[in-house]
Coordinates of C-alpha atoms in Angstrom, one line a residue:
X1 CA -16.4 9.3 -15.5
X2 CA -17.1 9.9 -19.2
X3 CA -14.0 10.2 -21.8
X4 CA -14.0 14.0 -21.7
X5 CA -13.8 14.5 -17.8
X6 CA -11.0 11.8 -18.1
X7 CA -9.2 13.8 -20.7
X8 CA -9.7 16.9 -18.7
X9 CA -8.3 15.2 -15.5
X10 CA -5.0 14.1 -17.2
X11 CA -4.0 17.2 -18.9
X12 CA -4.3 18.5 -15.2
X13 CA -2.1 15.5 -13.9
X14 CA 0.8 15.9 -16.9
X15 CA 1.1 19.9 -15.4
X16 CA 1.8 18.4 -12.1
X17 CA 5.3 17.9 -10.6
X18 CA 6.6 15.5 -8.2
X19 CA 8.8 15.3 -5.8
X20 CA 12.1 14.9 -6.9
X21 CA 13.0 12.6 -3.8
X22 CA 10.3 10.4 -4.1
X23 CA 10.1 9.7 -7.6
X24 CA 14.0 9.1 -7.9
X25 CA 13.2 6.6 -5.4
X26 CA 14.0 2.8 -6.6
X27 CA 10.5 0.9 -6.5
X28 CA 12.7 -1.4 -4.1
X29 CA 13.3 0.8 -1.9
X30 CA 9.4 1.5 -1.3
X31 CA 6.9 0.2 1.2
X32 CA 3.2 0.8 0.0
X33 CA 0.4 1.7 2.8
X34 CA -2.8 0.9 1.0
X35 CA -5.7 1.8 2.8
X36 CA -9.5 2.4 2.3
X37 CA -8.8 4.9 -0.1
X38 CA -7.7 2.5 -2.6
X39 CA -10.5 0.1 -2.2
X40 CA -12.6 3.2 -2.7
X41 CA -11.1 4.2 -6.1
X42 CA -11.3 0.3 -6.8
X43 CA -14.6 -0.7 -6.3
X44 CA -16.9 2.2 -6.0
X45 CA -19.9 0.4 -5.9
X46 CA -19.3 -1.5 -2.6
X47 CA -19.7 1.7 -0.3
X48 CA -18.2 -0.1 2.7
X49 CA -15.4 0.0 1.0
X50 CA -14.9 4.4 0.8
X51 CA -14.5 4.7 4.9
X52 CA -13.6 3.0 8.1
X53 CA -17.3 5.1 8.9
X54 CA -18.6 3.3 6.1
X55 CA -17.6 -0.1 6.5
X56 CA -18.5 0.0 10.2
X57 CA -22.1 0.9 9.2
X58 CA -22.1 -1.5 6.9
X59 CA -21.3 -4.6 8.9
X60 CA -24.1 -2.7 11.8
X61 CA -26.3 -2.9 8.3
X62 CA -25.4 -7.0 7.8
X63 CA -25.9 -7.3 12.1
X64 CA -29.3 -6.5 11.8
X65 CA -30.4 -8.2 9.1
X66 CA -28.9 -11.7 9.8
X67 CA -30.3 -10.6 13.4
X68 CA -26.7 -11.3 15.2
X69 CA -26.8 -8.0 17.1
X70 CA -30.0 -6.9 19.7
X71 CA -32.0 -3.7 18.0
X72 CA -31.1 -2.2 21.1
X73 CA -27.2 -2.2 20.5
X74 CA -27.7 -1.4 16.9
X75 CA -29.2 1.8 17.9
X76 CA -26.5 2.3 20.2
X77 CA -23.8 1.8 17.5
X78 CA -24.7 3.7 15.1
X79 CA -25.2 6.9 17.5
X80 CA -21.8 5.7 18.2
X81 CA -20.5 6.1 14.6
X82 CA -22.3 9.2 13.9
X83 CA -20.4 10.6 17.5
X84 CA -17.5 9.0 18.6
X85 CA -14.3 10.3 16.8
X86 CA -12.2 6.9 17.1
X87 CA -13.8 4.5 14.5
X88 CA -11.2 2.0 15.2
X89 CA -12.6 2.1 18.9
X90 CA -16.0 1.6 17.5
X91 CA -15.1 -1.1 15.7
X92 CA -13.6 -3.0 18.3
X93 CA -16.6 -2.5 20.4
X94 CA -18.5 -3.5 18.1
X95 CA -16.2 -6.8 17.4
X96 CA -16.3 -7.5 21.1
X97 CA -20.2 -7.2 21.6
X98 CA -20.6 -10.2 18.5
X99 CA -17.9 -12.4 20.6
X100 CA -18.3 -14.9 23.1
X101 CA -17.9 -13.1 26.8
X102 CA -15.0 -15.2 27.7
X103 CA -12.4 -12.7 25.9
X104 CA -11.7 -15.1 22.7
X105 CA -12.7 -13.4 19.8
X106 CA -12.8 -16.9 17.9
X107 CA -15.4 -17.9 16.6
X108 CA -17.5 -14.6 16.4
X109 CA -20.3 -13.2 14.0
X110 CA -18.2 -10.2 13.1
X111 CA -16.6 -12.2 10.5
X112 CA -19.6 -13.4 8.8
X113 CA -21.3 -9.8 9.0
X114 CA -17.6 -8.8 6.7
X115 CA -18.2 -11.9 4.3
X116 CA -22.0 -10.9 3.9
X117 CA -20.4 -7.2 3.2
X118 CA -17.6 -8.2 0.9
X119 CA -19.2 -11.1 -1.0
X120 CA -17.9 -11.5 -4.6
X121 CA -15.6 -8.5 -4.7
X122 CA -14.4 -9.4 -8.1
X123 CA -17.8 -8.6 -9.6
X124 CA -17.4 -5.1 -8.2
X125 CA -14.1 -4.0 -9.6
X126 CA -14.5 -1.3 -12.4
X127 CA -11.2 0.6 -12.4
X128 CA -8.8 -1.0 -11.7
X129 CA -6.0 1.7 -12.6
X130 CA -4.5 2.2 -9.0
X131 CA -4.3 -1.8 -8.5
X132 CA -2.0 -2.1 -11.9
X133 CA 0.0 0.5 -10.7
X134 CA 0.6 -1.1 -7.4
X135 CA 1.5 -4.4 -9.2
X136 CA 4.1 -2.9 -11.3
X137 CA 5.7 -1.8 -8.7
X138 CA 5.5 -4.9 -6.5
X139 CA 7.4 -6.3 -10.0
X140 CA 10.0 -4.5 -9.4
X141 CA 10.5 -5.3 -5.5
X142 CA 7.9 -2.7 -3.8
X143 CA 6.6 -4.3 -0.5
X144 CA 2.8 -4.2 0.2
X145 CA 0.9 -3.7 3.5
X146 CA -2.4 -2.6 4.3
X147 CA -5.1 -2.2 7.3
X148 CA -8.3 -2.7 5.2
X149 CA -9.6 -6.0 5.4
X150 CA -10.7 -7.1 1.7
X151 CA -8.0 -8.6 -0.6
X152 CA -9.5 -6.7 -3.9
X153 CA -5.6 -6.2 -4.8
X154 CA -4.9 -9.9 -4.3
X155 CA -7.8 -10.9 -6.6
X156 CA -6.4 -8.3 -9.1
X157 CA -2.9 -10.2 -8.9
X158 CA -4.4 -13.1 -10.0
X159 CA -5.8 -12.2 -12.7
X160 CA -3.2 -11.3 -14.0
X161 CA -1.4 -14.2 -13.7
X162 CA 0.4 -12.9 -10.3
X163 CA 1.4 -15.5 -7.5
X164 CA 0.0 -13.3 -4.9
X165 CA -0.5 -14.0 -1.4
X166 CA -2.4 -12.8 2.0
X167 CA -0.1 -12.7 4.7
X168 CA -1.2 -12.4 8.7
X169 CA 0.8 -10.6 11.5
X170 CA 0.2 -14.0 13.2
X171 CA 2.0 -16.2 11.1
X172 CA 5.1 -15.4 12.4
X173 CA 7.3 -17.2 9.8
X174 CA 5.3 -15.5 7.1
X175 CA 5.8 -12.4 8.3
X176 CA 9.5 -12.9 9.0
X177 CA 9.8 -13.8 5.2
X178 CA 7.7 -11.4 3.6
X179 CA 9.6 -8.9 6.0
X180 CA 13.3 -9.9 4.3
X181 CA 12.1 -9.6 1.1
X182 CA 11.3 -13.0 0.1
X183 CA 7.5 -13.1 -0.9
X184 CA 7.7 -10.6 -3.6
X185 CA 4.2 -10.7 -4.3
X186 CA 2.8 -10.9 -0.9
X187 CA 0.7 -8.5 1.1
X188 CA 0.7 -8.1 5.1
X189 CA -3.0 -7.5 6.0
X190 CA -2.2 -5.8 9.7
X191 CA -5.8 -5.7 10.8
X192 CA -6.5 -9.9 9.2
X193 CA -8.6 -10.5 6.2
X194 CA -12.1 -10.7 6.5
X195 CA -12.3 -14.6 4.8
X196 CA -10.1 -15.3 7.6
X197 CA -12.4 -15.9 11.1
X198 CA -9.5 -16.0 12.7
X199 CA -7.3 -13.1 12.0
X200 CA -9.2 -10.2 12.5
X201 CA -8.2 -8.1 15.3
X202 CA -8.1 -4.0 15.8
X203 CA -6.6 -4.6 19.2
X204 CA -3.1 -4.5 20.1
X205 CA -3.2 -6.6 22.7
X206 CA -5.2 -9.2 20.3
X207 CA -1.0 -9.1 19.0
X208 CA 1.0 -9.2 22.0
X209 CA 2.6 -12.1 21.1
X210 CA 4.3 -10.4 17.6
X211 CA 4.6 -7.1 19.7
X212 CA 6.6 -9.4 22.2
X213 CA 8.3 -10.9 19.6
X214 CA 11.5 -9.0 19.6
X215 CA 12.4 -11.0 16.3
X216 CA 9.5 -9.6 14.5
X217 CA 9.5 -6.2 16.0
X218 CA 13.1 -6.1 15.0
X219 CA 12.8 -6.6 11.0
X220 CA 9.0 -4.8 10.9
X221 CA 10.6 -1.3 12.6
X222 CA 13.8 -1.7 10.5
X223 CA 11.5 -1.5 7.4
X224 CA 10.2 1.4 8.7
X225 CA 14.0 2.9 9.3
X226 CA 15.2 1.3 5.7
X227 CA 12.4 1.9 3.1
X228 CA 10.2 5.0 2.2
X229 CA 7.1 4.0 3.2
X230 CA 4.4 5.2 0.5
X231 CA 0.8 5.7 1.8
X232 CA -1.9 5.8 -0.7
X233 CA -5.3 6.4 0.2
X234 CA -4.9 6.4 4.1
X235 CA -6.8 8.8 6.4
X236 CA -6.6 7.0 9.6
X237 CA -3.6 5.2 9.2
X238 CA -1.4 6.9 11.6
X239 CA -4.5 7.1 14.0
X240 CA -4.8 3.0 13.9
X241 CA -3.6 1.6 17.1
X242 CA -1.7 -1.5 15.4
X243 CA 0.1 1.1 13.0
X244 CA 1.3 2.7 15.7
X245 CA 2.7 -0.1 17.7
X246 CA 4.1 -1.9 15.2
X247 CA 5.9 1.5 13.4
X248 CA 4.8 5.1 14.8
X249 CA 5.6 4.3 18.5
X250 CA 8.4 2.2 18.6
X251 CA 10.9 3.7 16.3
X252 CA 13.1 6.8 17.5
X253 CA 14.2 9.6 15.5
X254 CA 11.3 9.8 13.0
X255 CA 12.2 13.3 12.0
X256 CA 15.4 11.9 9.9
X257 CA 13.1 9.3 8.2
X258 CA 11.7 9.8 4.8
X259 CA 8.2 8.0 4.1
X260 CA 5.3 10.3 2.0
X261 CA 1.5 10.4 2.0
X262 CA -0.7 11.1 -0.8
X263 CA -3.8 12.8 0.4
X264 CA -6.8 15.1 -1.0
X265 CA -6.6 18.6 -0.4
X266 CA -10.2 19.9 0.3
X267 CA -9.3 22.4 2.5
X268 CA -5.5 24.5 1.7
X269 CA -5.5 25.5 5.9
X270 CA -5.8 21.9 6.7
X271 CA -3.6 20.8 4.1
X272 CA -0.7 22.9 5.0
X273 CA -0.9 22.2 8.9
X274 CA -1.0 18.5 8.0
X275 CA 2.2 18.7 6.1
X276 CA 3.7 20.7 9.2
X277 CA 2.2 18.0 11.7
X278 CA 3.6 15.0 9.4
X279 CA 7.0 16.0 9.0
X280 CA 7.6 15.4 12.7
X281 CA 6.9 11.9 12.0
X282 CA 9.6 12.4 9.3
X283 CA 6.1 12.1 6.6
X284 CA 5.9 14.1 3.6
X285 CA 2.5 15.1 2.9
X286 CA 1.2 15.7 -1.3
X287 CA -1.7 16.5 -2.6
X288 CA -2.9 14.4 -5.3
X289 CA -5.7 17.0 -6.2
X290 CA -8.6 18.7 -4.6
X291 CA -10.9 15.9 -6.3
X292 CA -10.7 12.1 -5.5
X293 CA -11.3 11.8 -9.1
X294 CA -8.0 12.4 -9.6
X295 CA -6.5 10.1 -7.5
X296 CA -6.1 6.7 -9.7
X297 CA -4.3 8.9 -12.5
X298 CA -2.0 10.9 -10.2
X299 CA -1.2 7.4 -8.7
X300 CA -0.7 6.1 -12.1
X301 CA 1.5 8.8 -13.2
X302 CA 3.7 8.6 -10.2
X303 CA 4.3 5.0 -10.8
X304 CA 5.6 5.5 -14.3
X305 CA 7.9 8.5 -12.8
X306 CA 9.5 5.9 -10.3
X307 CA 9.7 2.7 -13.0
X308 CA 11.6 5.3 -14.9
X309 CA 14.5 5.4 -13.0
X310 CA 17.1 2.9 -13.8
X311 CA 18.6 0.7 -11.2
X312 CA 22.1 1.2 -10.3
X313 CA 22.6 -3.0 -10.2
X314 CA 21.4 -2.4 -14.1
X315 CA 24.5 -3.0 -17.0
X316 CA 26.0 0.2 -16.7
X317 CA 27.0 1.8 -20.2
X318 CA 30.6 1.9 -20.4
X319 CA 32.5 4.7 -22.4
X320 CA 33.9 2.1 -24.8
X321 CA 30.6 0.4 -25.2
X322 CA 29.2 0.9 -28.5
X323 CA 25.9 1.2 -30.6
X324 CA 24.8 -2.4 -31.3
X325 CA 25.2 -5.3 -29.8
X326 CA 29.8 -5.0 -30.4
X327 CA 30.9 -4.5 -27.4
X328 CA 34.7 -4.4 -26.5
X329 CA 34.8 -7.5 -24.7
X330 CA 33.1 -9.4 -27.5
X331 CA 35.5 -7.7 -30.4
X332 CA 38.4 -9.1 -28.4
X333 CA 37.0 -12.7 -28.1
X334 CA 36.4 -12.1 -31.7
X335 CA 40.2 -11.1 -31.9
X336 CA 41.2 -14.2 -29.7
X337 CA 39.3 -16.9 -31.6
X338 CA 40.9 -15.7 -35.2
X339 CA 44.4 -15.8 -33.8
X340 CA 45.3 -12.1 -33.3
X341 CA 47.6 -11.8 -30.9
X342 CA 46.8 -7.8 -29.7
X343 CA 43.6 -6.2 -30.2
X344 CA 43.3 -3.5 -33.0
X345 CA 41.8 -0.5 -31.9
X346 CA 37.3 -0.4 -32.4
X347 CA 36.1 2.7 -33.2
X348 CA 32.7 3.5 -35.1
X349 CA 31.9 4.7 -38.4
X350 CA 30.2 7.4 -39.5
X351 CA 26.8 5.3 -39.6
X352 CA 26.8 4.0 -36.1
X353 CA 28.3 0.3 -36.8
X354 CA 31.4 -1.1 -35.0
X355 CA 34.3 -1.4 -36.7
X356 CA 37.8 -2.9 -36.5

């Protein structure tokens, strides 16, 4: 995107407004949903990285070459991903037929098929807008999960100088931490991370033991009661079978909740019955644009409405308080320490300064 295109794009963005209820929203009381999207914005160069379609072909791609998968069932996969509507299905499938037959999924070749995909993402990052945004946010207490299986956002952190940290649904402890707020620059990966042969599951019943867990259940739906959940670059999200246990299914009364998804609107028909749809899941649906172009800067631009507000735990300005660094309190310390029995009454002069 050259300077002029960039320029173009922003005027568009400044003309934009946003919801008042979201961006009066304390970043603390947010819970981001990153998914593919963001990678996508990230790193366009890695194209498994724009779709769940995409990655899936690309780990098919990796299969083959490294010759972990029979030409016959490559075929039959990607007819599969060219047919079948559920990806995540796919996906499974396809994580199942590079397993061993006795139902473990440890060890299998899917996870070096993801490594041979997503080798040195930190070479591959070239705009890096929406990833700043996202980490001045989690500054300010923003929680973090996502479904996609890199850790592009993680390298990011690091960077720039960020303690971050990948967190899996089966470290219980982990989770029960990040969940209470205490690993503020960690970031739930819900479907594993792909350097991780051991976490990698699009299966609910590969997490029956955290979907057992009423401990775990307990703090992940209240999340989903307490905070706005944020989804940013999501288009199967509340299609993904984990998403849905863990959030969608299992907590009542979604119509009083208030969480929001940013999405592209190609199509103002579809747009508009998706907003309808998603409010019954208490979800309100904006468009960011009818070009994904403009996703990073409407991102960015929403991030500085929300840092904007002030916290109500902030020093709140007291009518007494005045310009300066005199306040009340100090003046009658001052008062105290030269003897003066009763304060004299502060006012200010003419050209801003305290006086007694």
């Amino acid at each position: 995107m050259d300077s002029s295109e960039r320029s173009t794009i922003r005027s568009e963005q400044k003309s934009r407004k946003f919801l008042k209820s979201l961006i009066r929203k304390q970043p603390r009381d947010l819970l981001l949903v990153i998914g593919t999207g963001v990678s996508a914005a990230v790193a366009p160069g890695i194209p498994a990285l724009c779709s769940w379609r995409s990655c899936i072909e690309a780990v098919i791609e990796a299969a083959e070459q490294l010759e972990v998968l029979h030409p016959g069932d490559v075929a039959e996969f990607r007819k599969k991903v060219i047919k079948d509507r559920d990806l995540l299905v796919v996906a499974h499938d396809l994580i199942r037929k590079m397993s061993p037959r006795t139902g473990d999924t440890k060890p299998n070749f899917f996870q070096d098929c993801l490594m041979e995909v997503f080798d040195n993402l930190e070479q591959h990052i070239q705009n890096p807008v929406v990833l700043h945004s996202i980490l001045r946010l989690m500054e300010r207490g923003t929680m973090v999960l996502t479904t996609n299986y890199d850790n592009l956002l993680e390298i990011f952190g690091q960077q720039q100088g960020k303690p971050m940290e990948s967190l899996d649904l089966k470290d219980k402890d982990k989770v029960l931490q990040w969940a209470r707020g205490h690993i503020k620059y960690g970031v739930l990966h819900i479907h594993g991370l792909y350097t991780d042969p051991c976490g990698m599951v699009l299966d609910p019943s590969g997490y029956k033991d955290v979907t057992q867990d009423p401990e775990v259940m307990g703090v992940l739906q209240n999340l989903y009661r307490t905070k706005s959940f944020l989804f940013l670059g999501c288009g199967e999200t509340l299609r993904d079978q984990i998403f849905q246990a863990l959030f969608l299914y299992t907590v009542k009364n979604k119509v009083d909740l208030e969480h929001y998804m940013l999405v592209l609107k190609e199509n103002e028909d579809h747009f508009f019955k998706l907003q309808a749809d998603m409010l019954l899941h208490g979800i309100k649906v904006v468009s960011y644009g009818d070009c994904f172009k403009q996703f990073p800067e409407y991102v960015q631009d929403l991030t500085a409405q929300i840092c904007k507000q002030k916290s109500p735990d902030a020093d709140r300005v007291d009518s007494t308080t005045l310009l300066g660094t005199s306040c009340v309190d100090c003046a009658k310390r001052k008062l105290g320490e030269n003897g003066t029995d009763s304060p004299k009454r502060i006012k200010q002069s003419d050209n801003g300064i305290a006086t007694i």
